[in-house]
Amino acid sequence: MSEQKKLAPNSLSFIALTNEYCQAVEHAETATRDEFLAGMLKLLPRIYIVANDLEHEFPFSDYSIEPYLTEDVYNQMRDAMSRVMAEEDVYLEVFVEDMKYSDSPIASSISENLADLYQEFFNFIATIKDATTEAQIELIGLCKSDFRNFWGQSLCNVLRAMHNAYYNPTETDI
């Protein structure tokens, strides 16, 4: 009898957390600034830990994470989060490639970084939901590779900026 492949508990957690993140972003505009920041500060570290602990990487796979998210929806989500973050949306970034060649600080946007993560997770969830277990395992491995090479650093960077916004509010937030 052949062994049936199944998803590891950590993979199931990753799927659930990325889905929860997408839902939080989709409801950002109905949250207050503090509710939104508190929610993200709970979700992002958990996503990082679970992604870091994913079992396998498949940088080259027969499967791919398909681009389901439209540019219009991406912009709607980014704009909604930008409105929630208001003047705190922009922060100085030190972990970007261009910083090596710049004498001046480089600005980044919390809403854009969160929208980029939303795009990654939305496409992942949309691709994985109807896939076979074998495909799901490889798609999770592709996501782990992307975490290592791309979005893991962005998650850390925006987490730092959100931590600062939440725990060191501007005078208009007090």
Tab-separated table of N, CA and C in Angstrom:
chain	number	residue	atom	x	y	z
A	1	MET	N	0.848	-1.179	0.000
A	1	MET	CA	0.000	0.000	0.000
A	1	MET	C	0.892	1.241	0.000
A	2	SER	N	0.631	2.199	-0.908
A	2	SER	CA	1.470	3.393	-0.994
A	2	SER	C	1.084	4.397	0.091
A	3	GLU	N	2.098	5.156	0.495
A	3	GLU	CA	1.875	6.142	1.551
A	3	GLU	C	1.185	7.376	0.973
A	4	GLN	N	0.085	7.768	1.592
A	4	GLN	CA	-0.681	8.943	1.167
A	4	GLN	C	0.021	10.202	1.671
A	5	LYS	N	0.312	11.135	0.760
A	5	LYS	CA	0.920	12.400	1.159
A	5	LYS	C	-0.135	13.264	1.820
A	6	LYS	N	0.306	13.969	2.845
A	6	LYS	CA	-0.596	14.920	3.488
A	6	LYS	C	0.207	16.133	3.940
A	7	LEU	N	-0.501	17.205	4.156
A	7	LEU	CA	0.143	18.445	4.571
A	7	LEU	C	0.558	18.359	6.032
A	8	ALA	N	1.732	18.873	6.321
A	8	ALA	CA	2.226	18.931	7.692
A	8	ALA	C	1.419	19.967	8.470
A	9	PRO	N	1.314	19.792	9.786
A	9	PRO	CA	0.566	20.770	10.593
A	9	PRO	C	1.063	22.209	10.408
A	10	ASN	N	2.367	22.395	10.279
A	10	ASN	CA	2.902	23.743	10.087
A	10	ASN	C	2.458	24.337	8.749
A	11	SER	N	2.350	23.494	7.730
A	11	SER	CA	1.863	23.965	6.430
A	11	SER	C	0.408	24.404	6.529
A	12	LEU	N	-0.387	23.644	7.263
A	12	LEU	CA	-1.787	24.027	7.470
A	12	LEU	C	-1.875	25.350	8.224
A	13	SER	N	-0.995	25.544	9.206
A	13	SER	CA	-0.953	26.811	9.943
A	13	SER	C	-0.597	27.962	9.022
A	14	PHE	N	0.360	27.733	8.130
A	14	PHE	CA	0.771	28.775	7.188
A	14	PHE	C	-0.394	29.175	6.284
A	15	ILE	N	-1.103	28.202	5.775
A	15	ILE	CA	-2.268	28.482	4.925
A	15	ILE	C	-3.304	29.287	5.707
A	16	ALA	N	-3.587	28.872	6.925
A	16	ALA	CA	-4.586	29.562	7.742
A	16	ALA	C	-4.158	30.990	8.058
A	17	LEU	N	-2.891	31.184	8.402
A	17	LEU	CA	-2.412	32.526	8.752
A	17	LEU	C	-2.392	33.465	7.548
A	18	THR	N	-1.984	32.956	6.394
A	18	THR	CA	-1.976	33.822	5.213
A	18	THR	C	-3.405	34.184	4.806
A	19	ASN	N	-4.325	33.264	4.989
A	19	ASN	CA	-5.739	33.551	4.724
A	19	ASN	C	-6.259	34.598	5.712
A	20	GLU	N	-5.901	34.456	6.981
A	20	GLU	CA	-6.306	35.422	8.005
A	20	GLU	C	-5.737	36.810	7.689
A	21	TYR	N	-4.493	36.839	7.230
A	21	TYR	CA	-3.868	38.105	6.850
A	21	TYR	C	-4.663	38.768	5.712
A	22	CYS	N	-4.993	38.005	4.685
A	22	CYS	CA	-5.756	38.550	3.563
A	22	CYS	C	-7.085	39.124	4.032
A	23	GLN	N	-7.757	38.427	4.924
A	23	GLN	CA	-9.023	38.924	5.455
A	23	GLN	C	-8.832	40.218	6.237
A	24	ALA	N	-7.751	40.297	7.021
A	24	ALA	CA	-7.476	41.514	7.797
A	24	ALA	C	-7.217	42.698	6.871
A	25	VAL	N	-6.484	42.475	5.805
A	25	VAL	CA	-6.221	43.550	4.841
A	25	VAL	C	-7.516	43.975	4.160
A	26	GLU	N	-8.347	43.017	3.801
A	26	GLU	CA	-9.600	43.319	3.121
A	26	GLU	C	-10.570	44.097	4.005
A	27	HIS	N	-10.384	44.016	5.323
A	27	HIS	CA	-11.245	44.747	6.258
A	27	HIS	C	-10.520	45.908	6.928
A	28	ALA	N	-9.387	46.295	6.403
A	28	ALA	CA	-8.570	47.353	7.021
A	28	ALA	C	-9.337	48.664	7.166
A	29	GLU	N	-10.096	49.013	6.158
A	29	GLU	CA	-10.765	50.312	6.168
A	29	GLU	C	-11.848	50.415	7.244
A	30	THR	N	-12.339	49.284	7.728
A	30	THR	CA	-13.363	49.326	8.770
A	30	THR	C	-12.758	49.323	10.167
A	31	ALA	N	-11.434	49.213	10.248
A	31	ALA	CA	-10.743	49.191	11.543
A	31	ALA	C	-10.191	50.576	11.864
A	32	THR	N	-10.034	50.838	13.148
A	32	THR	CA	-9.318	52.050	13.541
A	32	THR	C	-7.831	51.822	13.313
A	33	ARG	N	-7.063	52.885	13.365
A	33	ARG	CA	-5.617	52.791	13.218
A	33	ARG	C	-5.040	51.811	14.233
A	34	ASP	N	-5.435	51.959	15.501
A	34	ASP	CA	-4.892	51.089	16.553
A	34	ASP	C	-5.326	49.639	16.380
A	35	GLU	N	-6.573	49.411	15.995
A	35	GLU	CA	-7.039	48.039	15.757
A	35	GLU	C	-6.262	47.399	14.611
A	36	PHE	N	-6.070	48.169	13.548
A	36	PHE	CA	-5.346	47.657	12.391
A	36	PHE	C	-3.900	47.320	12.761
A	37	LEU	N	-3.219	48.252	13.413
A	37	LEU	CA	-1.829	48.014	13.802
A	37	LEU	C	-1.718	46.838	14.770
A	38	ALA	N	-2.591	46.784	15.763
A	38	ALA	CA	-2.540	45.683	16.738
A	38	ALA	C	-2.744	44.344	16.048
A	39	GLY	N	-3.680	44.277	15.121
A	39	GLY	CA	-3.925	43.040	14.389
A	39	GLY	C	-2.725	42.615	13.558
A	40	MET	N	-2.136	43.565	12.855
A	40	MET	CA	-0.960	43.258	12.026
A	40	MET	C	0.231	42.843	12.894
A	41	LEU	N	0.382	43.500	14.042
A	41	LEU	CA	1.503	43.166	14.932
A	41	LEU	C	1.338	41.780	15.564
A	42	LYS	N	0.134	41.252	15.563
A	42	LYS	CA	-0.089	39.875	16.021
A	42	LYS	C	0.111	38.873	14.885
A	43	LEU	N	-0.322	39.237	13.697
A	43	LEU	CA	-0.272	38.321	12.560
A	43	LEU	C	1.113	38.187	11.927
A	44	LEU	N	1.767	39.304	11.676
A	44	LEU	CA	3.020	39.266	10.928
A	44	LEU	C	4.119	38.419	11.583
A	45	PRO	N	4.340	38.547	12.886
A	45	PRO	CA	5.376	37.678	13.487
A	45	PRO	C	5.027	36.194	13.397
A	46	ARG	N	3.756	35.878	13.531
A	46	ARG	CA	3.334	34.476	13.438
A	46	ARG	C	3.553	33.941	12.036
A	47	ILE	N	3.245	34.761	11.033
A	47	ILE	CA	3.483	34.344	9.644
A	47	ILE	C	4.972	34.125	9.419
A	48	TYR	N	5.792	35.027	9.938
A	48	TYR	CA	7.243	34.893	9.770
A	48	TYR	C	7.747	33.585	10.389
A	49	ILE	N	7.343	33.315	11.608
A	49	ILE	CA	7.807	32.109	12.307
A	49	ILE	C	7.374	30.849	11.574
A	50	VAL	N	6.109	30.799	11.186
A	50	VAL	CA	5.593	29.611	10.507
A	50	VAL	C	6.253	29.453	9.132
A	51	ALA	N	6.429	30.558	8.396
A	51	ALA	CA	7.090	30.482	7.089
A	51	ALA	C	8.535	30.013	7.244
A	52	ASN	N	9.205	30.511	8.244
A	52	ASN	CA	10.583	30.112	8.501
A	52	ASN	C	10.690	28.618	8.798
A	53	ASP	N	9.664	28.075	9.416
A	53	ASP	CA	9.672	26.663	9.809
A	53	ASP	C	9.036	25.729	8.783
A	54	LEU	N	8.625	26.256	7.633
A	54	LEU	CA	8.068	25.369	6.609
A	54	LEU	C	9.084	24.307	6.241
A	55	GLU	N	8.602	23.114	5.963
A	55	GLU	CA	9.442	21.932	5.852
A	55	GLU	C	10.366	21.907	4.642
A	56	HIS	N	9.877	22.247	3.475
A	56	HIS	CA	10.638	22.048	2.247
A	56	HIS	C	10.642	23.310	1.399
A	57	GLU	N	11.661	23.423	0.574
A	57	GLU	CA	11.702	24.457	-0.450
A	57	GLU	C	11.703	23.773	-1.806
A	58	PHE	N	10.969	24.334	-2.726
A	58	PHE	CA	10.964	23.865	-4.112
A	58	PHE	C	11.168	25.081	-5.015
A	59	PRO	N	12.412	25.577	-5.103
A	59	PRO	CA	12.620	26.769	-5.936
A	59	PRO	C	12.290	26.523	-7.404
A	60	PHE	N	12.397	25.285	-7.853
A	60	PHE	CA	12.039	24.924	-9.230
A	60	PHE	C	11.044	23.785	-9.153
A	61	SER	N	9.845	24.049	-9.594
A	61	SER	CA	8.759	23.097	-9.447
A	61	SER	C	7.972	23.016	-10.741
A	62	ASP	N	7.224	21.940	-10.883
A	62	ASP	CA	6.310	21.820	-12.012
A	62	ASP	C	5.080	22.710	-11.820
A	63	TYR	N	4.913	23.218	-10.607
A	63	TYR	CA	3.765	24.051	-10.271
A	63	TYR	C	4.221	25.497	-10.117
A	64	SER	N	3.270	26.419	-10.187
A	64	SER	CA	3.599	27.823	-9.952
A	64	SER	C	2.430	28.505	-9.249
A	65	ILE	N	2.767	29.547	-8.511
A	65	ILE	CA	1.750	30.357	-7.851
A	65	ILE	C	1.252	31.354	-8.888
A	66	GLU	N	-0.014	31.220	-9.225
A	66	GLU	CA	-0.591	32.009	-10.313
A	66	GLU	C	-0.954	33.423	-9.852
A	67	PRO	N	-0.867	34.393	-10.756
A	67	PRO	CA	-1.205	35.787	-10.408
A	67	PRO	C	-2.709	36.060	-10.519
A	68	TYR	N	-3.431	35.825	-9.451
A	68	TYR	CA	-4.880	36.032	-9.438
A	68	TYR	C	-5.274	37.475	-9.107
A	69	LEU	N	-4.487	38.140	-8.296
A	69	LEU	CA	-4.846	39.479	-7.838
A	69	LEU	C	-4.708	40.490	-8.966
A	70	THR	N	-5.748	41.267	-9.176
A	70	THR	CA	-5.699	42.293	-10.223
A	70	THR	C	-5.023	43.554	-9.681
A	71	GLU	N	-4.535	44.366	-10.579
A	71	GLU	CA	-3.895	45.621	-10.190
A	71	GLU	C	-4.891	46.547	-9.490
A	72	ASP	N	-6.132	46.543	-9.945
A	72	ASP	CA	-7.158	47.392	-9.325
A	72	ASP	C	-7.396	47.011	-7.866
A	73	VAL	N	-7.502	45.716	-7.595
A	73	VAL	CA	-7.724	45.274	-6.220
A	73	VAL	C	-6.484	45.569	-5.367
A	74	TYR	N	-5.311	45.323	-5.928
A	74	TYR	CA	-4.059	45.660	-5.220
A	74	TYR	C	-4.084	47.136	-4.812
A	75	ASN	N	-4.413	48.016	-5.752
A	75	ASN	CA	-4.442	49.452	-5.475
A	75	ASN	C	-5.512	49.818	-4.453
A	76	GLN	N	-6.662	49.146	-4.510
A	76	GLN	CA	-7.727	49.402	-3.526
A	76	GLN	C	-7.253	49.046	-2.120
A	77	MET	N	-6.599	47.899	-1.979
A	77	MET	CA	-6.110	47.471	-0.668
A	77	MET	C	-5.014	48.423	-0.165
A	78	ARG	N	-4.080	48.767	-1.039
A	78	ARG	CA	-2.993	49.685	-0.665
A	78	ARG	C	-3.557	51.040	-0.249
A	79	ASP	N	-4.499	51.567	-1.032
A	79	ASP	CA	-5.080	52.871	-0.715
A	79	ASP	C	-5.859	52.845	0.600
A	80	ALA	N	-6.585	51.768	0.853
A	80	ALA	CA	-7.336	51.652	2.110
A	80	ALA	C	-6.379	51.645	3.300
A	81	MET	N	-5.296	50.884	3.203
A	81	MET	CA	-4.333	50.848	4.310
A	81	MET	C	-3.600	52.172	4.443
A	82	SER	N	-3.353	52.837	3.346
A	82	SER	CA	-2.705	54.149	3.389
A	82	SER	C	-3.586	55.154	4.130
A	83	ARG	N	-4.888	55.094	3.896
A	83	ARG	CA	-5.811	55.987	4.612
A	83	ARG	C	-5.810	55.685	6.106
A	84	VAL	N	-5.764	54.419	6.475
A	84	VAL	CA	-5.736	54.038	7.892
A	84	VAL	C	-4.443	54.536	8.547
A	85	MET	N	-3.335	54.388	7.838
A	85	MET	CA	-2.038	54.774	8.412
A	85	MET	C	-1.795	56.281	8.349
A	86	ALA	N	-2.476	56.973	7.465
A	86	ALA	CA	-2.376	58.435	7.303
A	86	ALA	C	-0.922	58.877	7.204
A	87	GLU	N	-0.527	59.864	8.018
A	87	GLU	CA	0.836	60.408	7.917
A	87	GLU	C	1.906	59.428	8.385
A	88	GLU	N	1.518	58.363	9.014
A	88	GLU	CA	2.491	57.361	9.475
A	88	GLU	C	2.784	56.283	8.421
A	89	ASP	N	2.195	56.432	7.259
A	89	ASP	CA	2.376	55.426	6.213
A	89	ASP	C	3.807	55.384	5.688
A	90	VAL	N	4.479	56.501	5.652
A	90	VAL	CA	5.835	56.565	5.100
A	90	VAL	C	6.854	56.450	6.231
A	91	TYR	N	7.870	55.641	5.992
A	91	TYR	CA	8.956	55.472	6.964
A	91	TYR	C	10.277	55.371	6.228
A	92	LEU	N	11.362	55.606	6.959
A	92	LEU	CA	12.692	55.521	6.374
A	92	LEU	C	13.144	54.070	6.374
A	93	GLU	N	13.645	53.633	5.244
A	93	GLU	CA	14.056	52.240	5.076
A	93	GLU	C	15.571	52.153	4.946
A	94	VAL	N	16.139	51.193	5.633
A	94	VAL	CA	17.589	50.994	5.549
A	94	VAL	C	17.957	49.683	4.871
A	95	PHE	N	17.016	48.780	4.749
A	95	PHE	CA	17.297	47.468	4.175
A	95	PHE	C	16.815	47.356	2.730
A	96	VAL	N	17.237	48.283	1.902
A	96	VAL	CA	16.953	48.196	0.475
A	96	VAL	C	18.270	48.310	-0.277
A	97	GLU	N	18.339	47.676	-1.414
A	97	GLU	CA	19.565	47.633	-2.216
A	97	GLU	C	20.066	49.031	-2.574
A	98	ASP	N	19.153	49.949	-2.908
A	98	ASP	CA	19.549	51.296	-3.313
A	98	ASP	C	20.224	52.084	-2.189
A	99	MET	N	20.007	51.675	-0.937
A	99	MET	CA	20.587	52.384	0.202
A	99	MET	C	22.116	52.350	0.151
A	100	LYS	N	22.696	51.310	-0.419
A	100	LYS	CA	24.153	51.195	-0.509
A	100	LYS	C	24.757	52.335	-1.317
A	101	TYR	N	23.990	52.863	-2.255
A	101	TYR	CA	24.507	53.863	-3.181
A	101	TYR	C	23.937	55.255	-2.923
A	102	SER	N	23.260	55.437	-1.814
A	102	SER	CA	22.582	56.693	-1.546
A	102	SER	C	23.168	57.396	-0.333
A	103	ASP	N	23.279	58.707	-0.430
A	103	ASP	CA	23.704	59.511	0.716
A	103	ASP	C	22.512	60.001	1.519
A	104	SER	N	21.333	59.861	0.965
A	104	SER	CA	20.138	60.319	1.649
A	104	SER	C	19.236	59.130	1.976
A	105	PRO	N	18.379	59.305	2.973
A	105	PRO	CA	17.473	58.216	3.360
A	105	PRO	C	16.510	57.850	2.237
A	106	ILE	N	16.051	56.623	2.259
A	106	ILE	CA	15.094	56.144	1.273
A	106	ILE	C	13.774	55.879	1.990
A	107	ALA	N	12.718	56.475	1.455
A	107	ALA	CA	11.399	56.319	2.055
A	107	ALA	C	10.725	55.060	1.520
A	108	SER	N	9.941	54.454	2.385
A	108	SER	CA	9.137	53.304	2.014
A	108	SER	C	7.748	53.515	2.587
A	109	SER	N	6.824	52.667	2.198
A	109	SER	CA	5.438	52.829	2.606
A	109	SER	C	4.923	51.556	3.279
A	110	ILE	N	4.355	51.729	4.450
A	110	ILE	CA	3.754	50.598	5.155
A	110	ILE	C	2.666	49.978	4.284
A	111	SER	N	1.793	50.816	3.735
A	111	SER	CA	0.672	50.292	2.950
A	111	SER	C	1.152	49.552	1.709
A	112	GLU	N	2.196	50.038	1.066
A	112	GLU	CA	2.698	49.351	-0.124
A	112	GLU	C	3.352	48.020	0.243
A	113	ASN	N	4.115	48.002	1.323
A	113	ASN	CA	4.721	46.742	1.761
A	113	ASN	C	3.658	45.726	2.158
A	114	LEU	N	2.638	46.182	2.865
A	114	LEU	CA	1.550	45.270	3.252
A	114	LEU	C	0.762	44.803	2.034
A	115	ALA	N	0.577	45.685	1.057
A	115	ALA	CA	-0.117	45.295	-0.178
A	115	ALA	C	0.715	44.285	-0.962
A	116	ASP	N	2.029	44.444	-0.957
A	116	ASP	CA	2.897	43.460	-1.617
A	116	ASP	C	2.761	42.088	-0.961
A	117	LEU	N	2.724	42.062	0.372
A	117	LEU	CA	2.514	40.796	1.084
A	117	LEU	C	1.118	40.246	0.775
A	118	TYR	N	0.132	41.121	0.731
A	118	TYR	CA	-1.229	40.709	0.391
A	118	TYR	C	-1.254	40.037	-0.976
A	119	GLN	N	-0.553	40.629	-1.941
A	119	GLN	CA	-0.497	40.052	-3.284
A	119	GLN	C	0.115	38.656	-3.258
A	120	GLU	N	1.207	38.499	-2.537
A	120	GLU	CA	1.850	37.180	-2.409
A	120	GLU	C	0.875	36.163	-1.808
A	121	PHE	N	0.250	36.537	-0.707
A	121	PHE	CA	-0.609	35.599	0.017
A	121	PHE	C	-1.928	35.349	-0.710
A	122	PHE	N	-2.497	36.379	-1.305
A	122	PHE	CA	-3.742	36.216	-2.055
A	122	PHE	C	-3.530	35.233	-3.205
A	123	ASN	N	-2.468	35.448	-3.973
A	123	ASN	CA	-2.167	34.556	-5.097
A	123	ASN	C	-1.897	33.130	-4.607
A	124	PHE	N	-1.186	33.011	-3.498
A	124	PHE	CA	-0.895	31.701	-2.916
A	124	PHE	C	-2.188	30.984	-2.531
A	125	ILE	N	-3.050	31.658	-1.796
A	125	ILE	CA	-4.317	31.053	-1.340
A	125	ILE	C	-5.193	30.683	-2.538
A	126	ALA	N	-5.284	31.581	-3.516
A	126	ALA	CA	-6.120	31.313	-4.690
A	126	ALA	C	-5.590	30.124	-5.488
A	127	THR	N	-4.275	29.974	-5.548
A	127	THR	CA	-3.674	28.868	-6.299
A	127	THR	C	-3.806	27.547	-5.555
A	128	ILE	N	-3.626	27.578	-4.256
A	128	ILE	CA	-3.549	26.332	-3.480
A	128	ILE	C	-4.915	25.731	-3.155
A	129	LYS	N	-5.951	26.541	-3.167
A	129	LYS	CA	-7.243	26.077	-2.642
A	129	LYS	C	-7.825	24.863	-3.369
A	130	ASP	N	-7.628	24.756	-4.659
A	130	ASP	CA	-8.190	23.623	-5.406
A	130	ASP	C	-7.123	22.653	-5.906
A	131	ALA	N	-5.895	22.817	-5.433
A	131	ALA	CA	-4.788	21.972	-5.886
A	131	ALA	C	-4.798	20.621	-5.168
A	132	THR	N	-4.185	19.635	-5.794
A	132	THR	CA	-4.017	18.340	-5.147
A	132	THR	C	-3.045	18.493	-3.985
A	133	THR	N	-3.018	17.532	-3.102
A	133	THR	CA	-2.104	17.589	-1.963
A	133	THR	C	-0.652	17.659	-2.424
A	134	GLU	N	-0.305	16.884	-3.435
A	134	GLU	CA	1.064	16.923	-3.964
A	134	GLU	C	1.411	18.331	-4.462
A	135	ALA	N	0.496	18.944	-5.185
A	135	ALA	CA	0.715	20.299	-5.688
A	135	ALA	C	0.795	21.292	-4.530
A	136	GLN	N	-0.074	21.120	-3.528
A	136	GLN	CA	-0.055	22.011	-2.370
A	136	GLN	C	1.300	21.969	-1.674
A	137	ILE	N	1.858	20.788	-1.517
A	137	ILE	CA	3.158	20.647	-0.863
A	137	ILE	C	4.228	21.414	-1.642
A	138	GLU	N	4.217	21.291	-2.958
A	138	GLU	CA	5.201	22.019	-3.770
A	138	GLU	C	4.926	23.524	-3.776
A	139	LEU	N	3.660	23.924	-3.800
A	139	LEU	CA	3.331	25.348	-3.769
A	139	LEU	C	3.772	25.982	-2.450
A	140	ILE	N	3.620	25.249	-1.363
A	140	ILE	CA	4.107	25.736	-0.071
A	140	ILE	C	5.630	25.849	-0.112
A	141	GLY	N	6.284	24.894	-0.753
A	141	GLY	CA	7.734	24.971	-0.921
A	141	GLY	C	8.169	26.166	-1.759
A	142	LEU	N	7.394	26.489	-2.791
A	142	LEU	CA	7.684	27.679	-3.587
A	142	LEU	C	7.524	28.947	-2.741
A	143	CYS	N	6.498	28.951	-1.912
A	143	CYS	CA	6.266	30.097	-1.032
A	143	CYS	C	7.430	30.233	-0.045
A	144	LYS	N	7.943	29.113	0.457
A	144	LYS	CA	9.101	29.142	1.357
A	144	LYS	C	10.311	29.728	0.628
A	145	SER	N	10.534	29.350	-0.619
A	145	SER	CA	11.639	29.910	-1.408
A	145	SER	C	11.460	31.409	-1.595
A	146	ASP	N	10.233	31.833	-1.892
A	146	ASP	CA	9.960	33.261	-2.047
A	146	ASP	C	10.136	34.007	-0.725
A	147	PHE	N	9.775	33.368	0.372
A	147	PHE	CA	9.988	33.940	1.703
A	147	PHE	C	11.477	34.206	1.915
A	148	ARG	N	12.288	33.228	1.621
A	148	ARG	CA	13.729	33.361	1.815
A	148	ARG	C	14.315	34.465	0.929
A	149	ASN	N	13.875	34.523	-0.312
A	149	ASN	CA	14.499	35.413	-1.292
A	149	ASN	C	13.841	36.780	-1.438
A	150	PHE	N	12.584	36.920	-1.057
A	150	PHE	CA	11.879	38.166	-1.344
A	150	PHE	C	11.100	38.719	-0.160
A	151	TRP	N	9.973	38.090	0.144
A	151	TRP	CA	9.031	38.748	1.031
A	151	TRP	C	9.349	38.632	2.516
A	152	GLY	N	10.231	37.752	2.915
A	152	GLY	CA	10.592	37.648	4.338
A	152	GLY	C	11.211	38.936	4.860
A	153	GLN	N	12.136	39.506	4.087
A	153	GLN	CA	12.766	40.764	4.491
A	153	GLN	C	11.762	41.905	4.515
A	154	SER	N	10.876	41.953	3.538
A	154	SER	CA	9.845	43.000	3.513
A	154	SER	C	8.942	42.909	4.736
A	155	LEU	N	8.592	41.687	5.108
A	155	LEU	CA	7.760	41.492	6.293
A	155	LEU	C	8.471	42.046	7.530
A	156	CYS	N	9.750	41.734	7.679
A	156	CYS	CA	10.517	42.242	8.835
A	156	CYS	C	10.595	43.763	8.819
A	157	ASN	N	10.841	44.341	7.654
A	157	ASN	CA	10.975	45.789	7.543
A	157	ASN	C	9.679	46.506	7.927
A	158	VAL	N	8.563	46.029	7.398
A	158	VAL	CA	7.297	46.693	7.685
A	158	VAL	C	6.874	46.427	9.135
A	159	LEU	N	7.247	45.307	9.673
A	159	LEU	CA	6.950	45.027	11.078
A	159	LEU	C	7.649	46.043	11.976
A	160	ARG	N	8.892	46.359	11.658
A	160	ARG	CA	9.645	47.362	12.424
A	160	ARG	C	8.939	48.711	12.360
A	161	ALA	N	8.512	49.116	11.176
A	161	ALA	CA	7.835	50.403	11.006
A	161	ALA	C	6.493	50.426	11.738
A	162	MET	N	5.768	49.326	11.689
A	162	MET	CA	4.470	49.266	12.364
A	162	MET	C	4.638	49.251	13.879
A	163	HIS	N	5.659	48.570	14.345
A	163	HIS	CA	5.967	48.572	15.783
A	163	HIS	C	6.205	50.009	16.247
A	164	ASN	N	6.997	50.740	15.485
A	164	ASN	CA	7.290	52.127	15.836
A	164	ASN	C	6.028	52.972	15.820
A	165	ALA	N	5.176	52.812	14.810
A	165	ALA	CA	3.934	53.586	14.726
A	165	ALA	C	2.998	53.275	15.892
A	166	TYR	N	2.924	52.024	16.284
A	166	TYR	CA	1.998	51.619	17.346
A	166	TYR	C	2.491	52.034	18.734
A	167	TYR	N	3.769	51.844	18.984
A	167	TYR	CA	4.301	52.095	20.322
A	167	TYR	C	4.906	53.475	20.503
A	168	ASN	N	5.081	54.217	19.430
A	168	ASN	CA	5.589	55.587	19.489
A	168	ASN	C	4.725	56.475	18.608
A	169	PRO	N	3.454	56.621	18.981
A	169	PRO	CA	2.529	57.371	18.107
A	169	PRO	C	2.934	58.842	17.982
A	170	THR	N	2.534	59.434	16.863
A	170	THR	CA	2.780	60.860	16.678
A	170	THR	C	1.853	61.635	17.589
A	171	GLU	N	2.120	62.913	17.739
A	171	GLU	CA	1.308	63.752	18.646
A	171	GLU	C	-0.157	63.795	18.240
A	172	THR	N	-0.454	63.682	16.946
A	172	THR	CA	-1.845	63.731	16.505
A	172	THR	C	-2.610	62.467	16.886
A	173	ASP	N	-1.873	61.374	17.211
A	173	ASP	CA	-2.527	60.121	17.590
A	173	ASP	C	-2.808	60.024	19.085
A	174	ILE	N	-2.238	60.909	19.867
A	174	ILE	CA	-2.358	60.811	21.330
A	174	ILE	C	-3.634	61.471	21.802
